[in-house]
mmCIF file of C-alpha atoms in Angstrom:
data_model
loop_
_atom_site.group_PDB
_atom_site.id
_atom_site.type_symbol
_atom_site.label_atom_id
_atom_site.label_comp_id
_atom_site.label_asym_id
_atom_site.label_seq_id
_atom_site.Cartn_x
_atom_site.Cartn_y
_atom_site.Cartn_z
ATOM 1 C CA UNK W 181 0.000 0.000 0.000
ATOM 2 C CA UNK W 182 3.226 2.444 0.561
ATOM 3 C CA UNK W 183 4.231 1.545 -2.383
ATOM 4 C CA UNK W 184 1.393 2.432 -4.546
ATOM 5 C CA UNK W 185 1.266 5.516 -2.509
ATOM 6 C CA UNK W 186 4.892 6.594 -3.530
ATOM 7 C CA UNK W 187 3.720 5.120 -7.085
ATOM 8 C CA UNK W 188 1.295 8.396 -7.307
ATOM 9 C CA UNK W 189 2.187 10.544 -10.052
ATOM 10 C CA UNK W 190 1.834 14.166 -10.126
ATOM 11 C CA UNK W 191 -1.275 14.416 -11.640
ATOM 12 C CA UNK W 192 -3.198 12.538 -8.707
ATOM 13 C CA UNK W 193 -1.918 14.366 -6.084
ATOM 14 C CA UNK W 194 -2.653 17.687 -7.890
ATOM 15 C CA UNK W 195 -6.307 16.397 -8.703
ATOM 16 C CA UNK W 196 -6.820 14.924 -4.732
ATOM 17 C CA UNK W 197 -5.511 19.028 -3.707
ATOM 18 C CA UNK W 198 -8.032 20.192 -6.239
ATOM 19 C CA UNK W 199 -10.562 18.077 -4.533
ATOM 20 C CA UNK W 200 -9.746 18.986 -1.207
ATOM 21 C CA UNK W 201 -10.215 22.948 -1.790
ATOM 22 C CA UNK W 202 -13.658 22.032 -3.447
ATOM 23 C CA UNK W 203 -15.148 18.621 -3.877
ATOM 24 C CA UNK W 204 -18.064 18.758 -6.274
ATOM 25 C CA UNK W 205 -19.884 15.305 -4.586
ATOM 26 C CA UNK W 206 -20.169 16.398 -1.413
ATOM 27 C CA UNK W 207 -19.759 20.387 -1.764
ATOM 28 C CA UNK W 208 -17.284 21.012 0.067
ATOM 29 C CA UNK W 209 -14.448 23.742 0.491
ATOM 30 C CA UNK W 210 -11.394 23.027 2.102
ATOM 31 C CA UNK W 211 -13.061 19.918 3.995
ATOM 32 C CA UNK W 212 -16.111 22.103 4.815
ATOM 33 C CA UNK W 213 -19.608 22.455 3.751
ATOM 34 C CA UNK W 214 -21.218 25.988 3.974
ATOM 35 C CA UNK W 215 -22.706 25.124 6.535
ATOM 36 C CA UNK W 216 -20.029 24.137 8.999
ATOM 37 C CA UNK W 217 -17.848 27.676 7.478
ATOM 38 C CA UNK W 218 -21.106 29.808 8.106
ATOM 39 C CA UNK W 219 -21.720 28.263 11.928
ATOM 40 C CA UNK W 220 -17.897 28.616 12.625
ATOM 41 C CA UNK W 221 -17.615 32.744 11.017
ATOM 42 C CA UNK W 222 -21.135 33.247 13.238
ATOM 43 C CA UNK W 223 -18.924 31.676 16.283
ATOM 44 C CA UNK W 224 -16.086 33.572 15.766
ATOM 45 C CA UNK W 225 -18.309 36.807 14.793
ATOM 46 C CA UNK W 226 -20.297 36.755 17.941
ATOM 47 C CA UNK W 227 -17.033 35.919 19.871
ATOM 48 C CA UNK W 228 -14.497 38.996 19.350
ATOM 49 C CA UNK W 229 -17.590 41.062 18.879
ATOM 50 C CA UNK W 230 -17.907 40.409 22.354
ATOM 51 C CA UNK W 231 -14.583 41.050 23.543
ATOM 52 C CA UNK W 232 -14.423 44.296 21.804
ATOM 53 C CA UNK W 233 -17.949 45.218 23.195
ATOM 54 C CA UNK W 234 -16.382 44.163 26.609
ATOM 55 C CA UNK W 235 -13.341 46.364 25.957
ATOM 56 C CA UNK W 236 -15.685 49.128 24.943
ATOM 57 C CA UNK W 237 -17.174 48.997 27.935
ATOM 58 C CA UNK W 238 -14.371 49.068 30.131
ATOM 59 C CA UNK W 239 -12.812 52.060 28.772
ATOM 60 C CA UNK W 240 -16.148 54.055 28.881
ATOM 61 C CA UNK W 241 -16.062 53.315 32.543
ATOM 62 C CA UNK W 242 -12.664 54.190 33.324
ATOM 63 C CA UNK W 243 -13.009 57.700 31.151
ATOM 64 C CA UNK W 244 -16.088 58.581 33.560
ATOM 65 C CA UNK W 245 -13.567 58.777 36.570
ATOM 66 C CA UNK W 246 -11.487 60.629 34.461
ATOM 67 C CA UNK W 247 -11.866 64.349 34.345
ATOM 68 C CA UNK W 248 -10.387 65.981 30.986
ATOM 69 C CA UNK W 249 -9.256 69.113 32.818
ATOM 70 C CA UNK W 250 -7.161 67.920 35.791
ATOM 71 C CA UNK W 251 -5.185 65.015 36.509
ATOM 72 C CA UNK W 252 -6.981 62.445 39.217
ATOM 73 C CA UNK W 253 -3.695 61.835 41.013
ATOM 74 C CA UNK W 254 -1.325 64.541 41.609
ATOM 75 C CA UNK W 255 -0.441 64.574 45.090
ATOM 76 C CA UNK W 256 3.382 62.943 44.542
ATOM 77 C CA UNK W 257 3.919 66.215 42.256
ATOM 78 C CA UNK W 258 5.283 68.148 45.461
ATOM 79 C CA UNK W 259 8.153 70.388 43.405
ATOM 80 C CA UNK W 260 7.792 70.920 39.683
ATOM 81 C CA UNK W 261 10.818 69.962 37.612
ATOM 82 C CA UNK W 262 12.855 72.704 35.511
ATOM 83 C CA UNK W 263 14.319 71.947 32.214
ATOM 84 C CA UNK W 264 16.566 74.511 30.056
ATOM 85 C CA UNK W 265 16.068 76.098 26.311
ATOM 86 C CA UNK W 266 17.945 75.192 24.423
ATOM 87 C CA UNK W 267 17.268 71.739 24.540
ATOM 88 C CA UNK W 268 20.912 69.566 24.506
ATOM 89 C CA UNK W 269 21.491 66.300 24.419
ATOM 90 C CA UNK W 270 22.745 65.354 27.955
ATOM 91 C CA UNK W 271 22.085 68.625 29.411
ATOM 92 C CA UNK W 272 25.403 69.662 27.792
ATOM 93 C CA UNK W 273 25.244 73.113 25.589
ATOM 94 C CA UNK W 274 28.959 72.987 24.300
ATOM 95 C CA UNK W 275 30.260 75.184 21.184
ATOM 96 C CA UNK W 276 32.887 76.992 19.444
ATOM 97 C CA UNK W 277 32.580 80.434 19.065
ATOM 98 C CA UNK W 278 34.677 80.660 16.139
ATOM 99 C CA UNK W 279 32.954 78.041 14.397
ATOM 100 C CA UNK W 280 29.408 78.770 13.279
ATOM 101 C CA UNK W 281 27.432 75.949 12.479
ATOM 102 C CA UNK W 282 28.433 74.176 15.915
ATOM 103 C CA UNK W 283 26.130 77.058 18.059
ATOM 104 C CA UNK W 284 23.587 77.895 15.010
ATOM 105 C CA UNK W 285 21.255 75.228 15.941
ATOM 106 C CA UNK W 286 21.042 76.655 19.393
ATOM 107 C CA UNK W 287 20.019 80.019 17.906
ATOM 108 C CA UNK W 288 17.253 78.418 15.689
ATOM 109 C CA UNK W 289 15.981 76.824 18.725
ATOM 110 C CA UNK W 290 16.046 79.964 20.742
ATOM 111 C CA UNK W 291 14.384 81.581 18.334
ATOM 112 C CA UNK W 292 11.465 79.192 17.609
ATOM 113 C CA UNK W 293 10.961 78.727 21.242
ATOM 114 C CA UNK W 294 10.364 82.069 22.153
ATOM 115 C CA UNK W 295 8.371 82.805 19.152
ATOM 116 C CA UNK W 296 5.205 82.623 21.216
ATOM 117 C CA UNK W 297 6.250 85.215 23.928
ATOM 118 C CA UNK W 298 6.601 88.208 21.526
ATOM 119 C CA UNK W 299 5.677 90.948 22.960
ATOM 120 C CA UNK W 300 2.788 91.577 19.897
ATOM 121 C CA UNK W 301 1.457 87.917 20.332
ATOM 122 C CA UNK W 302 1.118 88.733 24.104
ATOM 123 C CA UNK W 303 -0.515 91.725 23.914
ATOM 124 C CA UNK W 304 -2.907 90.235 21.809
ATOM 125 C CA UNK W 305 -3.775 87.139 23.911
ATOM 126 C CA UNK W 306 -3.164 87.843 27.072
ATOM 127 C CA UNK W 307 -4.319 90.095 29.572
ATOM 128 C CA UNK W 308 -2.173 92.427 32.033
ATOM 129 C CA UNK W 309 -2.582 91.268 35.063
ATOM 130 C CA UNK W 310 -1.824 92.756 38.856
ATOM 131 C CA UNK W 311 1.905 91.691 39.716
ATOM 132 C CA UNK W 312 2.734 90.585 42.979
ATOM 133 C CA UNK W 313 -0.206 88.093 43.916
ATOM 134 C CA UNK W 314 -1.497 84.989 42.475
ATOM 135 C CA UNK W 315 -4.128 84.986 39.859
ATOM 136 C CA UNK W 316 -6.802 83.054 41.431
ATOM 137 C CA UNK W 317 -9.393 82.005 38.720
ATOM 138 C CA UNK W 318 -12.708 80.580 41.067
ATOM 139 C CA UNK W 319 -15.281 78.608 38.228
ATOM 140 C CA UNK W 320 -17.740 80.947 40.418
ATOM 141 C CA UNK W 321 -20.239 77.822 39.750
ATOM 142 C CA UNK W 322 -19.947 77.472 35.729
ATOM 143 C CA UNK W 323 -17.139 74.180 35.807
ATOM 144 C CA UNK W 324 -14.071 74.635 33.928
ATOM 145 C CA UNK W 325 -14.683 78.163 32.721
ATOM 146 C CA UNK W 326 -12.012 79.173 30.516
ATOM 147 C CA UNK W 327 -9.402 81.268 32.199
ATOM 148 C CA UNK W 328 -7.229 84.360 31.114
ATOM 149 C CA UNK W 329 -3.809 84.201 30.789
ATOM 150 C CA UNK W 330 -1.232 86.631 31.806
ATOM 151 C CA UNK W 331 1.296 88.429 29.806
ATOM 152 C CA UNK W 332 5.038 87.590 30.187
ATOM 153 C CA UNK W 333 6.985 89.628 27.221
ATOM 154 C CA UNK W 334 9.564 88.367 25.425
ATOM 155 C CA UNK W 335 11.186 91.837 26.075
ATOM 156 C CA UNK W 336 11.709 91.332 29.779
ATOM 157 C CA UNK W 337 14.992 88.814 28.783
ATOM 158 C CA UNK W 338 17.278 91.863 28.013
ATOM 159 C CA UNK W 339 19.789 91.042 25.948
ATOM 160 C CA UNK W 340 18.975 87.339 26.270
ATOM 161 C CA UNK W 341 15.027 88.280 23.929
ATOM 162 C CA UNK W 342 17.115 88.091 20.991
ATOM 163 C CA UNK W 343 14.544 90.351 19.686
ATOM 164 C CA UNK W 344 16.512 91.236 15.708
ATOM 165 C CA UNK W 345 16.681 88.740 13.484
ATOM 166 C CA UNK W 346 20.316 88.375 13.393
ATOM 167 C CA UNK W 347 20.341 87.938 16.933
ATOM 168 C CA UNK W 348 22.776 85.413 18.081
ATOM 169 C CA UNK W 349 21.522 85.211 21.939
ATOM 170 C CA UNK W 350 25.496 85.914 22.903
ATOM 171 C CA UNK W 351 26.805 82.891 21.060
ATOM 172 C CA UNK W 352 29.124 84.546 18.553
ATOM 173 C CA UNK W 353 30.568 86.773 20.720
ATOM 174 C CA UNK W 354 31.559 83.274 23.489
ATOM 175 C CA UNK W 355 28.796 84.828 25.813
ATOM 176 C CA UNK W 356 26.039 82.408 25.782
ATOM 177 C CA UNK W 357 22.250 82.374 27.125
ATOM 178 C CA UNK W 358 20.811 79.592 28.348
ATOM 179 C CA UNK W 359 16.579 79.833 29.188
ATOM 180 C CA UNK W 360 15.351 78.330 32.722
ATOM 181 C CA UNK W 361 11.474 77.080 32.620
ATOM 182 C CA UNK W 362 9.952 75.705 35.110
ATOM 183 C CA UNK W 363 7.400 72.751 34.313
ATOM 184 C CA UNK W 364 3.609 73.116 34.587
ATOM 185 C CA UNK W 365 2.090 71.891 37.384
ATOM 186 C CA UNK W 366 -1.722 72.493 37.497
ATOM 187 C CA UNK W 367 -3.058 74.711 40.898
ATOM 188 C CA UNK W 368 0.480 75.136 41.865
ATOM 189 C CA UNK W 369 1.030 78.207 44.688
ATOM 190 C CA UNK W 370 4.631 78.305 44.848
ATOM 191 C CA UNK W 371 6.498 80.925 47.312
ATOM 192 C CA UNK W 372 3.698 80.862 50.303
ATOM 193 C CA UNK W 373 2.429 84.032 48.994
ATOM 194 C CA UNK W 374 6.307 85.599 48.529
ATOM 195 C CA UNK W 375 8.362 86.428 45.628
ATOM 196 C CA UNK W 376 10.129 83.806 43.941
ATOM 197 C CA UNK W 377 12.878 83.300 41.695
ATOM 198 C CA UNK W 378 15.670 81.236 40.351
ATOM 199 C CA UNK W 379 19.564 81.200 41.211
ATOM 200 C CA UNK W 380 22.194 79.979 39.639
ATOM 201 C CA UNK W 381 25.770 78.838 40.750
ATOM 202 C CA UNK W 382 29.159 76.304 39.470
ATOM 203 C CA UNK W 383 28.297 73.310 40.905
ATOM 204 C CA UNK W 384 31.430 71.012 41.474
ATOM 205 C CA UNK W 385 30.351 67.245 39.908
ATOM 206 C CA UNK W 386 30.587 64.874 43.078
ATOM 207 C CA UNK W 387 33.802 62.875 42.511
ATOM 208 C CA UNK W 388 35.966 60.586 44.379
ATOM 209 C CA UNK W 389 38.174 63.204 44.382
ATOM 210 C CA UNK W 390 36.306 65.079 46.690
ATOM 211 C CA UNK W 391 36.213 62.214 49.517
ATOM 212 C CA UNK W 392 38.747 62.537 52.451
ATOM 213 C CA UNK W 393 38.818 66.180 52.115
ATOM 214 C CA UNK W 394 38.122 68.728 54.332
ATOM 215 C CA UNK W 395 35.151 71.545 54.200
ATOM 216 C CA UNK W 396 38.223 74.378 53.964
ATOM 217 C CA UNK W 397 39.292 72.656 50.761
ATOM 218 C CA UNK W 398 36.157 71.729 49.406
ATOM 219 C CA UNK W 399 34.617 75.359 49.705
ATOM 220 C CA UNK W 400 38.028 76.741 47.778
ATOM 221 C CA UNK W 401 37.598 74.425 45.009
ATOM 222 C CA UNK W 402 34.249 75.392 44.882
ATOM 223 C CA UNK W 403 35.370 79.331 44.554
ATOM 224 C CA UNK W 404 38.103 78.730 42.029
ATOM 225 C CA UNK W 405 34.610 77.095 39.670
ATOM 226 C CA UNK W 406 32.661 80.485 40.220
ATOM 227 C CA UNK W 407 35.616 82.402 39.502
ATOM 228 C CA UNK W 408 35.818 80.298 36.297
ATOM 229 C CA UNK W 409 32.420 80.207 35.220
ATOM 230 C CA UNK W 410 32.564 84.279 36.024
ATOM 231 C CA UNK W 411 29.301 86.449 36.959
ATOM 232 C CA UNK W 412 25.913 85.137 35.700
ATOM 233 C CA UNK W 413 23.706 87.431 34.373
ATOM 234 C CA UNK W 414 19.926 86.990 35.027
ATOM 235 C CA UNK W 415 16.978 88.475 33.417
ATOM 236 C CA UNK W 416 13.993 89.104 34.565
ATOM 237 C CA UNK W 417 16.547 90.802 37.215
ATOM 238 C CA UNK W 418 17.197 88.574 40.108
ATOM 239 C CA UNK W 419 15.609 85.460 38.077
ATOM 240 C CA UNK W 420 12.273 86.772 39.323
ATOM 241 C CA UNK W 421 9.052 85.030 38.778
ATOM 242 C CA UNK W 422 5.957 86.720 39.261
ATOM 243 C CA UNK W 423 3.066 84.946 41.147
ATOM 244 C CA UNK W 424 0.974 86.155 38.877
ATOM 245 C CA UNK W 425 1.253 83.415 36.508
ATOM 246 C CA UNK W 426 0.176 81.328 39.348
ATOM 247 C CA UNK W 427 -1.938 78.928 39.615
ATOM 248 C CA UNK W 428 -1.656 77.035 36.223
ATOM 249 C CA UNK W 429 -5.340 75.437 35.433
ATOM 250 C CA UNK W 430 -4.343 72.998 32.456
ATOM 251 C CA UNK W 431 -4.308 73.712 28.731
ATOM 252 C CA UNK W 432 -8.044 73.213 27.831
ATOM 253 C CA UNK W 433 -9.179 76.024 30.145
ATOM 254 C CA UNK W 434 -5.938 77.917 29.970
ATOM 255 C CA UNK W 435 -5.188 77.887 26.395
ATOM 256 C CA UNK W 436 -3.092 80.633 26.248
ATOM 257 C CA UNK W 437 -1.183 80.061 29.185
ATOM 258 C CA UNK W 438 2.484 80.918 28.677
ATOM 259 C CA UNK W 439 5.200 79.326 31.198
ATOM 260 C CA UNK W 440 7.273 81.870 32.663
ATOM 261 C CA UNK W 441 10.663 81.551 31.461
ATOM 262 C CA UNK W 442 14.242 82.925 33.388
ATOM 263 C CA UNK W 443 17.235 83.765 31.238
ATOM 264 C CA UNK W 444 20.676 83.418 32.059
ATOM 265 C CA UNK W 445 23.701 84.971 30.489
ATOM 266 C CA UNK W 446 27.413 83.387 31.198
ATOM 267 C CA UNK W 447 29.092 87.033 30.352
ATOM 268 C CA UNK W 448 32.773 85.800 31.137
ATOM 269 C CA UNK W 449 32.780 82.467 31.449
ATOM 270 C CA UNK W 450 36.905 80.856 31.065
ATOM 271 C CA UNK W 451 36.648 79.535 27.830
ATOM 272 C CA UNK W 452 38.005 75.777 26.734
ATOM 273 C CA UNK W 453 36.837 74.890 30.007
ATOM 274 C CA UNK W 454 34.239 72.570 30.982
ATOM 275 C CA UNK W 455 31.371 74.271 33.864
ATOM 276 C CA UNK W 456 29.072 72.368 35.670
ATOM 277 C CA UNK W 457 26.337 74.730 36.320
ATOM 278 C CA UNK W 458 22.709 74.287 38.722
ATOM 279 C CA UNK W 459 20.130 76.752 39.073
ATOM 280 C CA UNK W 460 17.146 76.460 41.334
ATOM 281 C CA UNK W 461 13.876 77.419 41.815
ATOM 282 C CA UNK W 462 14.250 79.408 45.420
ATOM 283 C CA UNK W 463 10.938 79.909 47.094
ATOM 284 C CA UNK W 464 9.700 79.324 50.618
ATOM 285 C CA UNK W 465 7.736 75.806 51.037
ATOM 286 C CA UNK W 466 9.686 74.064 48.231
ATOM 287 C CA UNK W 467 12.678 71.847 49.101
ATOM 288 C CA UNK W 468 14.835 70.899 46.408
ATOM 289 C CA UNK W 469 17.540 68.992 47.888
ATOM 290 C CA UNK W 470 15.762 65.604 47.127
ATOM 291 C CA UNK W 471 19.034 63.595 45.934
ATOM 292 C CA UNK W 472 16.338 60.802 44.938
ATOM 293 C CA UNK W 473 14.594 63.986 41.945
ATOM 294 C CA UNK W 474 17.941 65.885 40.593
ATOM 295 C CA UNK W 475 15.274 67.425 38.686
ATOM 296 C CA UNK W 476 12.573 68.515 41.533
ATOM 297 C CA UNK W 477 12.748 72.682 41.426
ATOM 298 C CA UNK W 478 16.185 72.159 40.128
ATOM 299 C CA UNK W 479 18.303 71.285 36.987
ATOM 300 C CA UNK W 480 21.996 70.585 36.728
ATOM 301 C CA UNK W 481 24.295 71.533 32.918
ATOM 302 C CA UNK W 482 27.323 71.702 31.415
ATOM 303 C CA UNK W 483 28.198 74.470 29.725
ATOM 304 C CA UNK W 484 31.811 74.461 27.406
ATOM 305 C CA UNK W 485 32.802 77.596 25.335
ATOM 306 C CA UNK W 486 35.204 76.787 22.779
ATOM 307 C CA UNK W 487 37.700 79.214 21.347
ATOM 308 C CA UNK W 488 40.357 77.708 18.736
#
């Protein structure tokens, strides 16, 4: 019987596959009759049009606990994080003045980033509001009532606006600005009702180095990095932040919310010289010496000028 099996020739087995995907006798396609396809498609039908009805379902409920406007669970958000403009891979703006096309990218980014804040756009969106006290928005019984947003300028950067076109924001000239924003956080009251604002110093990396020795030495090393990274330049003066753009209600009541921003200028920094660099958000009630969140109220760069 093997035999005769191997004995087949082509044409038989080609004719028993043609008979197999239909079979004329018996009506059958692919070992099926209608019947048995139709019952198993209605299975399968009913089947994953139940799962996706369950699925449905299941989202629908969990968007009804959800409210679009504010985040359900916020209370681990104690300090907002900062972050710096332009953005750098690493946290590490390094260029060479001489050299163009190694800082231009920075410039385009500058640009494009504060497009928003010009003066013009702000005038025309926003609304001047009191300085010196949070602007408290109260729904006053109509939910989520859309909120007004106050002005920050793009002029109040000095030299840092980069207001012409040809504006280099310092980097041709080896005398860089970096922007300091701090990250949303919605009905944030930072300062306890007191000014706020952001400081910057030469932060000396933590390195083996440093183990063993004492404060005296520690503290000197720490002076001979300021004297390096020279005097920082910061605009609004002091790094101030108004509590006016306080609290922050989300972006689909506050749509034209703009972030206030802090720039800093490194006006003699010791070029061909690497600078480790943290600024922090200084305002009473916020801690942000959490070694566990390097980036709770604070953010930590390097900053190298290069000049050939």
């Amino acid at each position: 019987m093997a035999r005769d099996k191997e004995k087949r020739s082509c044409g038989q087995r080609l004719a028993e596959w043609r008979a197999f995907v239909w079979d004329p006798r018996s009506r059958q396609f692919l070992g099926r009759t209608g019947t048995s396809w139709g019952l198993i498609l209605l299975f399968y039908l009913v089947f994953y049009g139940f799962l996706a009805g369950l699925f449905a379902l299941t989202m629908w409920v969990l968007l009804q606990s959800v409210d679009p406007h504010v985040p359900k669970y916020q209370d681990r958000l104690a300090t907002p994080g900062m972050m710096i403009r332009p953005r750098a891979e690493g946290l590490d703006v390094t260029f060479n003045v001489t050299q163009s096309q190694t800082w231009r990218h920075y410039v385009r980014a500058l640009h494009q980033f504060l497009e928003p804040y010009n003066d013009s756009v702000q005038a025309a969106r926003n609304a001047a509001c009191v300085p010196g006290r949070y602007n408290e928005q109260p729904d006053d019984s109509v939910p989520n009532y859309p909120k007004r947003a106050c002005r920050f300028n793009r002029s109040l950067l000095g030299p840092c606006a980069g207001l012409a076109p040809a504006d280099d924001y310092g980097y041709g000239a080896g005398q860089p600005c970096v922007l300091l924003k701090v990250n949303r956080v919605i009905n944030f009251f930072p300062g306890r009702n007191k000014s706020i604002n952001v400081v910057c110093a030469a932060k000396r990396p933590r390195v083996k180095d440093n183990l063993g020795q004492t404060a005296a030495s520690v503290r000197g090393l720490r002076e001979e990095d300021a004297a390096l990274l020279g005097p920082l330049q910061l605009f609004p003066p002091n790094g101030s932040i108004d509590l006016m753009y306080f609290p922050y209600y989300g972006k689909r009541v506050h749509v034209n919310y703009t972030q206030p921003v802090v720039a800093v200028q490194f006006a003699n920094a010791t070029a061909n010289v690497e600078h480790h660099v943290e600024c922090r958000l200084n305002a009473a009630g916020l801690r942000t010496d959490d070694e566990r969140d390097k980036f709770a109220g604070r953010v930590a760069f390097r900053l190298r000028i290069n000049r050939d």
